[in-house]
Tab-separated table of C-alpha atoms in Angstrom:
chain	number	residue	atom	x	y	z
A	9	MET	CA	0.000	0.000	0.000
A	10	ALA	CA	1.472	3.350	-1.030
A	11	MET	CA	2.303	5.829	1.731
A	12	THR	CA	0.582	9.181	1.468
A	13	SER	CA	0.980	12.502	3.254
A	14	PRO	CA	-1.737	14.988	4.219
A	15	THR	CA	-2.667	17.345	1.426
A	16	GLN	CA	-2.505	21.109	1.891
A	17	PRO	CA	-6.242	21.318	2.757
A	18	GLU	CA	-5.804	18.496	5.279
A	19	ASN	CA	-2.815	20.241	6.847
A	20	ALA	CA	-4.836	23.439	7.074
A	21	LEU	CA	-7.632	21.524	8.806
A	22	LEU	CA	-5.204	19.869	11.224
A	23	HIS	CA	-3.845	23.299	12.098
A	24	LEU	CA	-7.368	24.472	12.951
A	25	ILE	CA	-8.136	21.331	14.966
A	26	ASP	CA	-5.002	21.799	17.056
A	27	GLY	CA	-5.680	25.485	17.700
A	28	TYR	CA	-6.604	24.916	21.355
A	29	ARG	CA	-2.990	23.935	22.029
A	30	VAL	CA	-1.787	27.414	21.114
A	31	THR	CA	-4.149	29.090	23.580
A	32	ALA	CA	-3.080	26.618	26.291
A	33	VAL	CA	0.639	27.283	25.740
A	34	ILE	CA	0.192	31.059	25.813
A	35	TYR	CA	-1.971	30.795	28.942
A	36	VAL	CA	0.669	28.713	30.757
A	37	ALA	CA	3.413	31.146	29.749
A	38	ALA	CA	1.413	34.091	31.088
A	39	THR	CA	0.467	32.241	34.289
A	40	LEU	CA	4.085	31.288	35.028
A	41	GLY	CA	5.215	34.828	34.241
A	42	ILE	CA	7.800	33.682	31.691
A	43	PRO	CA	7.412	36.787	29.463
A	44	ASP	CA	7.777	38.965	32.572
A	45	PHE	CA	11.097	37.346	33.450
A	46	LEU	CA	12.328	37.567	29.847
A	47	PHE	CA	11.226	41.192	29.564
A	48	ASP	CA	14.268	42.109	31.659
A	49	GLY	CA	16.656	40.153	29.432
A	50	ALA	CA	17.458	36.759	27.888
A	51	LYS	CA	17.645	33.757	30.207
A	52	THR	CA	18.430	30.049	30.011
A	53	ALA	CA	15.867	27.337	30.637
A	54	GLU	CA	17.713	26.639	33.888
A	55	ASP	CA	17.289	30.280	34.959
A	56	LEU	CA	13.603	30.230	34.091
A	57	ALA	CA	12.976	26.910	35.840
A	58	ARG	CA	14.446	28.341	39.025
A	59	LEU	CA	12.439	31.570	38.746
A	60	THR	CA	9.160	29.781	38.003
A	61	ALA	CA	9.693	26.792	40.333
A	62	THR	CA	9.154	24.340	37.478
A	63	HIS	CA	10.738	21.090	36.225
A	64	GLU	CA	13.693	22.163	34.068
A	65	PRO	CA	13.546	19.411	31.390
A	66	SER	CA	9.814	19.984	30.969
A	67	LEU	CA	10.226	23.755	30.895
A	68	ASN	CA	12.952	23.474	28.259
A	69	ARG	CA	10.522	21.594	26.009
A	70	PHE	CA	7.863	24.185	26.779
A	71	MET	CA	10.232	26.988	25.746
A	72	ARG	CA	10.728	25.254	22.397
A	73	ALA	CA	6.966	25.472	21.927
A	74	LEU	CA	7.010	29.209	22.692
A	75	ALA	CA	9.823	29.631	20.170
A	76	ALA	CA	7.885	27.670	17.532
A	77	LEU	CA	4.910	29.995	18.094
A	78	GLY	CA	7.070	33.094	17.699
A	79	ILE	CA	6.693	34.224	21.323
A	80	CYS	CA	10.422	33.925	21.988
A	81	CYS	CA	13.547	32.787	20.184
A	82	GLU	CA	16.648	30.860	21.224
A	83	THR	CA	19.999	32.643	21.010
A	84	SER	CA	23.328	31.108	20.022
A	85	ASP	CA	24.321	30.761	23.700
A	86	ARG	CA	21.145	28.733	24.405
A	87	LYS	CA	19.254	31.520	26.086
A	88	PHE	CA	15.688	32.516	25.332
A	89	GLU	CA	14.606	36.068	24.572
A	90	LEU	CA	11.270	37.633	23.723
A	91	THR	CA	10.275	38.468	20.178
A	92	GLU	CA	8.344	41.656	19.444
A	93	THR	CA	5.145	39.605	19.610
A	94	GLY	CA	6.121	37.991	22.903
A	95	THR	CA	6.877	41.348	24.486
A	96	SER	CA	3.146	42.072	24.582
A	97	LEU	CA	2.673	39.114	26.952
A	98	ALA	CA	4.725	40.872	29.640
A	99	ALA	CA	2.867	42.911	32.242
A	100	LYS	CA	5.405	45.749	31.968
A	101	SER	CA	4.788	46.245	28.247
A	102	GLU	CA	2.869	49.389	27.326
A	103	ARG	CA	0.890	47.190	24.918
A	104	SER	CA	0.481	44.272	27.312
A	105	LEU	CA	-2.084	41.570	26.579
A	106	LYS	CA	-1.103	39.415	29.552
A	107	SER	CA	-4.438	39.853	31.303
A	108	TRP	CA	-6.240	39.057	28.033
A	109	ALA	CA	-4.272	35.800	27.742
A	110	LEU	CA	-5.067	34.916	31.364
A	111	MET	CA	-8.755	35.676	30.834
A	112	GLU	CA	-9.057	33.695	27.606
A	113	GLY	CA	-7.127	30.694	28.915
A	114	GLY	CA	-8.442	30.661	32.477
A	115	LEU	CA	-11.979	32.062	32.293
A	116	ILE	CA	-13.178	31.701	28.711
A	117	MET	CA	-11.592	28.585	27.178
A	118	PRO	CA	-12.932	26.049	29.738
A	119	GLY	CA	-16.481	27.187	28.973
A	120	TRP	CA	-16.042	26.486	25.262
A	121	ASN	CA	-16.153	22.781	26.092
A	122	GLN	CA	-19.888	23.330	26.634
A	123	LEU	CA	-20.425	25.111	23.313
A	124	ILE	CA	-22.162	22.035	21.925
A	125	GLU	CA	-24.790	22.264	24.679
A	126	THR	CA	-25.328	25.948	23.886
A	127	ILE	CA	-25.849	25.062	20.219
A	128	ARG	CA	-28.263	22.284	21.167
A	129	THR	CA	-30.300	24.298	23.676
A	130	GLY	CA	-29.669	27.997	23.002
A	131	LYS	CA	-28.715	28.417	26.660
A	132	THR	CA	-25.678	30.348	27.906
A	133	ILE	CA	-22.972	28.795	30.050
A	134	ASP	CA	-24.508	30.327	33.186
A	135	GLU	CA	-28.001	29.109	32.310
A	136	LEU	CA	-26.649	25.600	31.735
A	137	ALA	CA	-24.988	25.743	35.170
A	138	GLY	CA	-28.161	27.016	36.848
A	139	ARG	CA	-26.708	30.450	37.608
A	140	GLY	CA	-29.358	32.450	35.769
A	141	SER	CA	-28.910	34.856	32.859
A	142	GLU	CA	-27.282	37.887	34.530
A	143	ARG	CA	-23.726	37.157	33.390
A	144	PHE	CA	-22.054	40.264	34.759
A	145	GLU	CA	-23.798	40.158	38.119
A	146	VAL	CA	-22.635	36.549	38.466
A	147	LEU	CA	-19.123	37.620	37.489
A	148	ALA	CA	-19.107	40.484	40.002
A	149	GLU	CA	-19.666	37.966	42.806
A	150	ARG	CA	-16.392	36.235	41.847
A	151	LYS	CA	-13.979	38.980	42.833
A	152	GLU	CA	-10.774	37.515	41.363
A	153	ALA	CA	-12.494	36.634	38.096
A	154	ALA	CA	-14.122	40.076	37.928
A	155	ALA	CA	-10.763	41.773	38.516
A	156	LEU	CA	-9.135	39.711	35.754
A	157	PHE	CA	-12.013	40.429	33.364
A	158	ASN	CA	-11.773	44.174	34.049
A	159	ASP	CA	-7.984	44.141	33.596
A	160	ALA	CA	-8.409	42.335	30.274
A	161	MET	CA	-10.965	44.883	29.080
A	162	VAL	CA	-8.592	47.684	30.093
A	163	SER	CA	-5.756	46.105	28.096
A	164	MET	CA	-7.890	45.830	24.952
A	165	THR	CA	-9.167	49.384	25.389
A	166	ARG	CA	-5.580	50.598	25.724
A	167	LEU	CA	-4.607	48.993	22.414
A	168	THR	CA	-7.626	50.124	20.420
A	169	LEU	CA	-8.159	53.519	22.047
A	170	PRO	CA	-5.937	55.706	19.811
A	171	ALA	CA	-7.770	54.699	16.622
A	172	VAL	CA	-11.199	54.930	18.266
A	173	LEU	CA	-10.418	58.315	19.788
A	174	SER	CA	-9.241	59.631	16.425
A	175	ALA	CA	-12.556	58.671	14.789
A	176	LEU	CA	-14.725	59.811	17.695
A	177	ASP	CA	-16.030	63.335	17.045
A	178	LEU	CA	-17.493	64.921	20.183
A	179	SER	CA	-16.861	68.541	19.277
A	180	GLY	CA	-19.490	70.888	20.682
A	181	ILE	CA	-20.510	68.474	23.452
A	182	ALA	CA	-20.567	69.928	26.969
A	183	THR	CA	-21.175	66.694	28.892
A	184	VAL	CA	-20.728	63.135	27.637
A	185	MET	CA	-21.759	59.946	29.419
A	186	ASP	CA	-20.129	56.543	28.916
A	187	VAL	CA	-22.911	54.053	29.673
A	188	GLY	CA	-21.374	50.793	30.851
A	189	GLY	CA	-18.104	52.730	31.068
A	190	GLY	CA	-16.430	50.230	33.395
A	191	LEU	CA	-13.180	51.480	34.871
A	192	GLY	CA	-13.166	54.834	33.089
A	193	GLN	CA	-10.288	54.369	30.612
A	194	LEU	CA	-12.276	55.621	27.644
A	195	MET	CA	-13.677	58.582	29.569
A	196	GLY	CA	-10.233	59.550	30.816
A	197	ALA	CA	-8.944	59.660	27.244
A	198	ILE	CA	-11.981	61.568	25.951
A	199	LEU	CA	-11.724	64.259	28.620
A	200	GLY	CA	-8.005	64.489	27.915
A	201	LYS	CA	-8.792	65.223	24.264
A	202	TYR	CA	-11.560	67.732	25.087
A	203	PRO	CA	-10.306	69.905	27.990
A	204	SER	CA	-13.559	71.869	28.427
A	205	MET	CA	-15.828	68.807	28.468
A	206	ARG	CA	-17.365	67.134	31.506
A	207	GLY	CA	-17.910	63.388	31.719
A	208	ILE	CA	-20.042	60.795	33.476
A	209	VAL	CA	-19.132	57.122	33.815
A	210	PHE	CA	-22.260	55.037	34.436
A	211	ASP	CA	-21.877	51.411	35.475
A	212	LEU	CA	-22.500	48.863	38.224
A	213	PRO	CA	-21.394	49.836	41.762
A	214	HIS	CA	-18.416	47.447	41.902
A	215	CYS	CA	-16.657	49.516	39.190
A	216	ALA	CA	-16.793	52.776	41.159
A	217	ASP	CA	-13.546	52.735	43.156
A	218	ASP	CA	-11.277	51.706	40.275
A	219	ALA	CA	-13.008	54.088	37.864
A	220	LYS	CA	-12.438	57.022	40.213
A	221	LYS	CA	-8.768	56.038	40.619
A	222	ASN	CA	-8.285	55.845	36.855
A	223	LEU	CA	-10.000	59.177	36.234
A	224	SER	CA	-7.797	60.744	38.886
A	225	ALA	CA	-4.673	59.186	37.343
A	226	ALA	CA	-5.716	60.619	33.967
A	227	GLY	CA	-5.867	64.072	35.552
A	228	VAL	CA	-9.553	64.598	34.777
A	229	ALA	CA	-11.212	63.794	38.120
A	230	ALA	CA	-12.363	67.404	38.579
A	231	ARG	CA	-14.423	67.139	35.376
A	232	ALA	CA	-15.707	63.585	35.814
A	233	GLU	CA	-18.095	61.705	38.038
A	234	PHE	CA	-19.108	58.091	38.495
A	235	ILE	CA	-22.800	57.239	38.802
A	236	ALA	CA	-23.738	53.729	39.902
A	237	GLY	CA	-26.740	52.037	38.375
A	238	ASN	CA	-28.124	49.408	36.031
A	239	PHE	CA	-28.746	50.402	32.412
A	240	PHE	CA	-31.580	47.881	32.142
A	241	GLU	CA	-33.489	49.866	34.755
A	242	SER	CA	-32.677	53.445	33.734
A	243	VAL	CA	-29.963	55.764	32.453
A	244	PRO	CA	-29.477	59.095	34.254
A	245	ALA	CA	-30.209	62.345	32.451
A	246	GLY	CA	-27.757	65.222	32.291
A	247	ALA	CA	-25.534	64.411	29.306
A	248	ASP	CA	-25.588	65.949	25.830
A	249	ALA	CA	-24.266	62.739	24.259
A	250	ILE	CA	-23.952	59.083	25.221
A	251	ILE	CA	-21.362	56.474	24.297
A	252	LEU	CA	-21.968	52.717	24.353
A	253	LYS	CA	-18.700	50.834	23.827
A	254	SER	CA	-18.736	47.038	23.677
A	255	ILE	CA	-22.125	46.911	25.402
A	256	ILE	CA	-24.643	46.090	22.682
A	257	HIS	CA	-22.876	42.872	21.620
A	258	ASP	CA	-23.308	41.437	25.125
A	259	TRP	CA	-27.097	41.166	24.901
A	260	ASN	CA	-29.927	39.803	22.790
A	261	ASP	CA	-32.113	42.155	20.740
A	262	LYS	CA	-34.834	42.504	23.367
A	263	ARG	CA	-32.392	43.566	26.082
A	264	CYS	CA	-30.486	45.857	23.704
A	265	VAL	CA	-33.702	47.676	22.809
A	266	ARG	CA	-34.311	48.226	26.517
A	267	ILE	CA	-30.825	49.731	26.937
A	268	LEU	CA	-31.292	51.943	23.877
A	269	GLN	CA	-34.736	53.107	24.989
A	270	ASN	CA	-33.330	54.043	28.394
A	271	CYS	CA	-30.572	56.008	26.640
A	272	ASN	CA	-33.241	57.643	24.482
A	273	ARG	CA	-35.152	58.804	27.566
A	274	ALA	CA	-31.968	60.302	29.009
A	275	LEU	CA	-31.260	62.405	25.897
A	276	LYS	CA	-32.968	65.316	24.195
A	277	PRO	CA	-34.214	65.008	20.578
A	278	GLY	CA	-31.344	65.445	18.141
A	279	ALA	CA	-28.712	64.406	20.697
A	280	ARG	CA	-25.938	62.024	19.725
A	281	LEU	CA	-25.498	58.394	20.695
A	282	THR	CA	-22.254	56.763	19.597
A	283	VAL	CA	-22.053	52.975	19.548
A	284	ILE	CA	-18.590	51.412	19.362
A	285	GLU	CA	-18.705	47.757	18.321
A	286	ARG	CA	-17.352	45.197	15.894
A	287	ILE	CA	-19.464	44.734	12.752
A	288	VAL	CA	-20.071	41.440	10.972
A	289	PRO	CA	-19.440	41.852	7.217
A	290	GLU	CA	-22.508	41.296	5.037
A	291	ASN	CA	-20.523	38.982	2.759
A	292	LEU	CA	-18.323	36.675	4.816
A	293	GLU	CA	-14.861	35.705	3.642
A	294	SER	CA	-12.296	33.483	5.342
A	295	ASP	CA	-9.884	36.142	6.562
A	296	ALA	CA	-8.517	37.031	9.989
A	297	ASP	CA	-10.911	39.939	10.589
A	298	ALA	CA	-13.978	37.909	9.645
A	299	GLN	CA	-12.845	34.952	11.738
A	300	GLY	CA	-12.270	37.235	14.718
A	301	VAL	CA	-15.721	38.807	14.723
A	302	ILE	CA	-17.533	35.528	13.975
A	303	LEU	CA	-15.736	33.658	16.763
A	304	SER	CA	-16.517	36.600	19.029
A	305	ASP	CA	-20.156	36.119	18.047
A	306	LEU	CA	-20.011	32.518	19.293
A	307	ASN	CA	-18.340	33.732	22.481
A	308	MET	CA	-21.254	36.104	23.049
A	309	LEU	CA	-23.700	33.267	22.363
A	310	ARG	CA	-22.199	30.948	24.975
A	311	GLY	CA	-21.293	33.733	27.419
A	312	PRO	CA	-23.713	36.570	28.143
A	313	GLY	CA	-26.168	35.535	25.419
A	314	GLY	CA	-25.536	38.417	23.028
A	315	CYS	CA	-24.252	38.543	19.459
A	316	GLU	CA	-22.146	40.458	16.976
A	317	ARG	CA	-24.246	42.177	14.296
A	318	THR	CA	-24.120	43.390	10.714
A	319	ALA	CA	-24.554	47.087	9.939
A	320	ASN	CA	-28.144	46.450	8.823
A	321	GLU	CA	-28.902	44.593	12.045
A	322	PHE	CA	-27.540	47.546	14.017
A	323	ARG	CA	-29.699	49.918	11.973
A	324	THR	CA	-32.852	47.911	12.733
A	325	LEU	CA	-31.988	47.651	16.424
A	326	LEU	CA	-31.283	51.377	16.712
A	327	VAL	CA	-34.621	52.291	15.121
A	328	LYS	CA	-36.415	50.162	17.709
A	329	GLY	CA	-34.500	51.995	20.424
A	330	GLY	CA	-35.383	55.438	19.084
A	331	PHE	CA	-32.227	56.336	17.151
A	332	ARG	CA	-31.313	56.941	13.508
A	333	MET	CA	-27.994	55.579	12.247
A	334	GLU	CA	-26.024	58.300	10.467
A	335	ARG	CA	-22.760	56.610	9.460
A	336	THR	CA	-20.156	54.015	10.453
A	337	LEU	CA	-16.415	54.618	10.668
A	338	SER	CA	-13.913	51.755	10.727
A	339	THR	CA	-11.045	52.016	13.214
A	340	GLY	CA	-9.642	48.545	12.567
A	341	ARG	CA	-11.025	46.151	15.168
A	342	TYR	CA	-13.985	48.379	16.037
A	343	PHE	CA	-16.465	50.565	14.192
A	344	VAL	CA	-17.697	53.919	15.451
A	345	ILE	CA	-21.439	54.008	14.720
A	346	GLU	CA	-22.812	57.548	14.852
A	347	THR	CA	-26.539	57.905	15.579
A	348	THR	CA	-29.063	60.634	16.381
A	349	ARG	CA	-31.861	60.489	18.933
A	350	VAL	CA	-35.223	60.896	17.153
């Protein structure tokens, strides 16, 4: 019988099947702090085993995996050093994604094992576990998990903020409110760009202390306030414009309409609502951007029960909430969706 090798399509499929291994390796590296130790300079496997209290022969094999993934490389004197990509796994990096790696590997990936049950039943991971449907209230009760989630969101905001801020036009606005504004990173940057503007961060009570610290660190505390509340119940009045960043994709249409209607009640006719979200392309192609937003859609399905949407789906949703979509601006990962309160 003739020996055969996998064809190119088969190799591509095998690469996809084995994808979970990549996430696991990156998660272990971040958990052990290997990129943090290498951030200060190249080290041998022996050095790293001592610093991480691990089994040296096993760690040496693990470092080969990191090198194969392009996270680090091995030098001629058998030391390991970070690549440019690997640098972003170190906590000290200005563009650090360490907390994102810890969140994906520790909080998110285990739940994907139940994706088949979500597809079969339509239930989220919390509903399947009998924890109800209030994903973020459940998360807030797990303090370490909530802290990691918030840190991960901060790291992604930090990376995407310059492009978003460049596209975000808030000229002429006296007071802006970030609904679901979390720890205040976006508001801090907005008030830094507009020195005469005042800002309100509106989110659940457990975000208050860290949001106030971040606004103070940004030097805008005198022009900002944090208001605690639940956007499903009401949104406070007092702002000339509202921002919703990475909020709408968390929820199903019915709950999104409730959020939008509450924002509508808080604004005057003609006021601006800016939605910042990923957008699903109308015609899907197999490229990195499309894969990213579609896999995020599945993550919303099995997590909080939301979804990523096309531009037309956003337009329909906004009309139901009392807003007219004006235009969308691409910033790379996210789109800035400008709307007007009708």
